[in-house]
PDB file of C-alpha atoms in Angstrom:
ATOM      1  CA  MET A  14     150.357  99.758  97.524  1.00  0.00           C
ATOM      2  CA  ASN A  15     150.884  97.111  94.875  1.00  0.00           C
ATOM      3  CA  GLN A  16     150.807  94.360  97.518  1.00  0.00           C
ATOM      4  CA  ALA A  17     147.412  95.448  98.828  1.00  0.00           C
ATOM      5  CA  SER A  18     145.798  95.276  95.404  1.00  0.00           C
ATOM      6  CA  HIS A  19     147.164  91.764  94.815  1.00  0.00           C
ATOM      7  CA  ALA A  20     145.914  90.641  98.223  1.00  0.00           C
ATOM      8  CA  THR A  21     142.370  91.888  97.743  1.00  0.00           C
ATOM      9  CA  ARG A  22     141.920  90.638  94.179  1.00  0.00           C
ATOM     10  CA  PRO A  23     140.910  87.048  95.141  1.00  0.00           C
ATOM     11  CA  PHE A  24     138.576  88.409  97.773  1.00  0.00           C
ATOM     12  CA  LEU A  25     136.866  90.728  95.298  1.00  0.00           C
ATOM     13  CA  THR A  26     136.671  87.930  92.732  1.00  0.00           C
ATOM     14  CA  ALA A  27     135.002  85.647  95.260  1.00  0.00           C
ATOM     15  CA  ILE A  28     132.485  88.314  96.256  1.00  0.00           C
ATOM     16  CA  GLY A  29     131.757  89.121  92.608  1.00  0.00           C
ATOM     17  CA  GLY A  30     131.220  85.463  91.757  1.00  0.00           C
ATOM     18  CA  PHE A  31     128.982  84.957  94.760  1.00  0.00           C
ATOM     19  CA  ALA A  32     126.892  88.020  93.886  1.00  0.00           C
ATOM     20  CA  ALA A  33     126.623  86.945  90.249  1.00  0.00           C
ATOM     21  CA  THR A  34     125.319  83.496  91.155  1.00  0.00           C
ATOM     22  CA  LEU A  35     123.058  84.709  93.941  1.00  0.00           C
ATOM     23  CA  LEU A  36     121.474  87.642  92.126  1.00  0.00           C
ATOM     24  CA  THR A  37     120.733  86.036  88.782  1.00  0.00           C
ATOM     25  CA  PRO A  38     117.134  86.637  87.686  1.00  0.00           C
ATOM     26  CA  THR A  39     116.378  82.940  87.202  1.00  0.00           C
ATOM     27  CA  HIS A  40     116.306  82.473  90.979  1.00  0.00           C
ATOM     28  CA  CYS A  41     113.640  85.154  91.318  1.00  0.00           C
ATOM     29  CA  TRP A  42     111.233  84.107  88.586  1.00  0.00           C
ATOM     30  CA  ALA A  43     108.186  82.320  89.898  1.00  0.00           C
ATOM     31  CA  THR A  44     106.659  81.652  86.491  1.00  0.00           C
ATOM     32  CA  ASP A  45     108.349  78.280  86.210  1.00  0.00           C
ATOM     33  CA  GLN A  46     106.160  76.833  88.946  1.00  0.00           C
ATOM     34  CA  PRO A  47     102.675  75.589  88.090  1.00  0.00           C
ATOM     35  CA  ALA A  48      99.690  77.368  89.579  1.00  0.00           C
ATOM     36  CA  LEU A  49      98.546  76.049  92.920  1.00  0.00           C
ATOM     37  CA  PRO A  50      94.972  74.753  93.195  1.00  0.00           C
ATOM     38  CA  TRP A  51      93.841  77.539  95.546  1.00  0.00           C
ATOM     39  CA  ASP A  52      95.361  80.451  93.574  1.00  0.00           C
ATOM     40  CA  TYR A  53      92.200  81.114  91.577  1.00  0.00           C
ATOM     41  CA  THR A  54      90.024  80.960  94.697  1.00  0.00           C
ATOM     42  CA  LEU A  55      92.258  83.391  96.567  1.00  0.00           C
ATOM     43  CA  ASP A  56      92.270  85.789  93.601  1.00  0.00           C
ATOM     44  CA  VAL A  57      88.474  85.755  93.449  1.00  0.00           C
ATOM     45  CA  MET A  58      88.204  86.341  97.202  1.00  0.00           C
ATOM     46  CA  GLN A  59      90.710  89.190  97.070  1.00  0.00           C
ATOM     47  CA  ASN A  60      88.873  90.888  94.217  1.00  0.00           C
ATOM     48  CA  TYR A  61      85.544  90.516  96.026  1.00  0.00           C
ATOM     49  CA  ILE A  62      86.835  91.814  99.351  1.00  0.00           C
ATOM     50  CA  ALA A  63      88.570  94.780  97.727  1.00  0.00           C
ATOM     51  CA  GLY A  64      85.571  95.563  95.510  1.00  0.00           C
ATOM     52  CA  PRO A  65      81.883  95.163  96.390  1.00  0.00           C
ATOM     53  CA  LEU A  66      82.341  94.049  99.988  1.00  0.00           C
ATOM     54  CA  ALA A  67      84.480  97.070 100.852  1.00  0.00           C
ATOM     55  CA  GLN A  68      81.931  99.434  99.321  1.00  0.00           C
ATOM     56  CA  ALA A  69      79.088  97.763 101.223  1.00  0.00           C
ATOM     57  CA  VAL A  70      80.991  98.016 104.505  1.00  0.00           C
ATOM     58  CA  ILE A  71      81.651 101.720 103.894  1.00  0.00           C
ATOM     59  CA  VAL A  72      77.979 102.412 103.126  1.00  0.00           C
ATOM     60  CA  VAL A  73      76.681 100.442 106.126  1.00  0.00           C
ATOM     61  CA  SER A  74      79.180 102.008 108.530  1.00  0.00           C
ATOM     62  CA  SER A  75      78.354 105.520 107.333  1.00  0.00           C
ATOM     63  CA  ILE A  76      74.614 104.851 107.799  1.00  0.00           C
ATOM     64  CA  VAL A  77      75.228 103.500 111.308  1.00  0.00           C
ATOM     65  CA  ALA A  78      77.392 106.519 112.143  1.00  0.00           C
ATOM     66  CA  MET A  79      74.707 108.938 110.910  1.00  0.00           C
ATOM     67  CA  LEU A  80      72.007 107.136 112.895  1.00  0.00           C
ATOM     68  CA  ALA A  81      74.152 107.132 116.025  1.00  0.00           C
ATOM     69  CA  PHE A  82      74.847 110.856 115.602  1.00  0.00           C
ATOM     70  CA  THR A  83      71.200 111.785 115.075  1.00  0.00           C
ATOM     71  CA  LEU A  84      69.745 109.517 117.773  1.00  0.00           C
ATOM     72  CA  ALA A  85      72.386 110.199 120.413  1.00  0.00           C
ATOM     73  CA  GLY A  86      70.515 113.148 121.881  1.00  0.00           C
ATOM     74  CA  ASP A  87      73.147 115.017 123.844  1.00  0.00           C
TER      75      ASP A  87
END
C-alpha cells in the first residue's frame, strides 16, 4: 500500500500543477482587452431589439391575429 501512494504522488502533483495553471482567473478575465469598435453599436442594437422593437412586434402580431380571427368567417 505504501508503494502505490509513492507511485501516484508525481502523477497527482502533475495534475494539480496543470489544473492550477489552467484554471487561474487571469486567463478568464476579458477586461484586459480594449473595447472593439463595434461593441457599442452591437450593444445599442441589442437593447433596441430587446426593447421597443420586441414590443412593437408583439402588438402588431396580436392585431393581425385578432383581425384574422374576426375576418376568417368559418
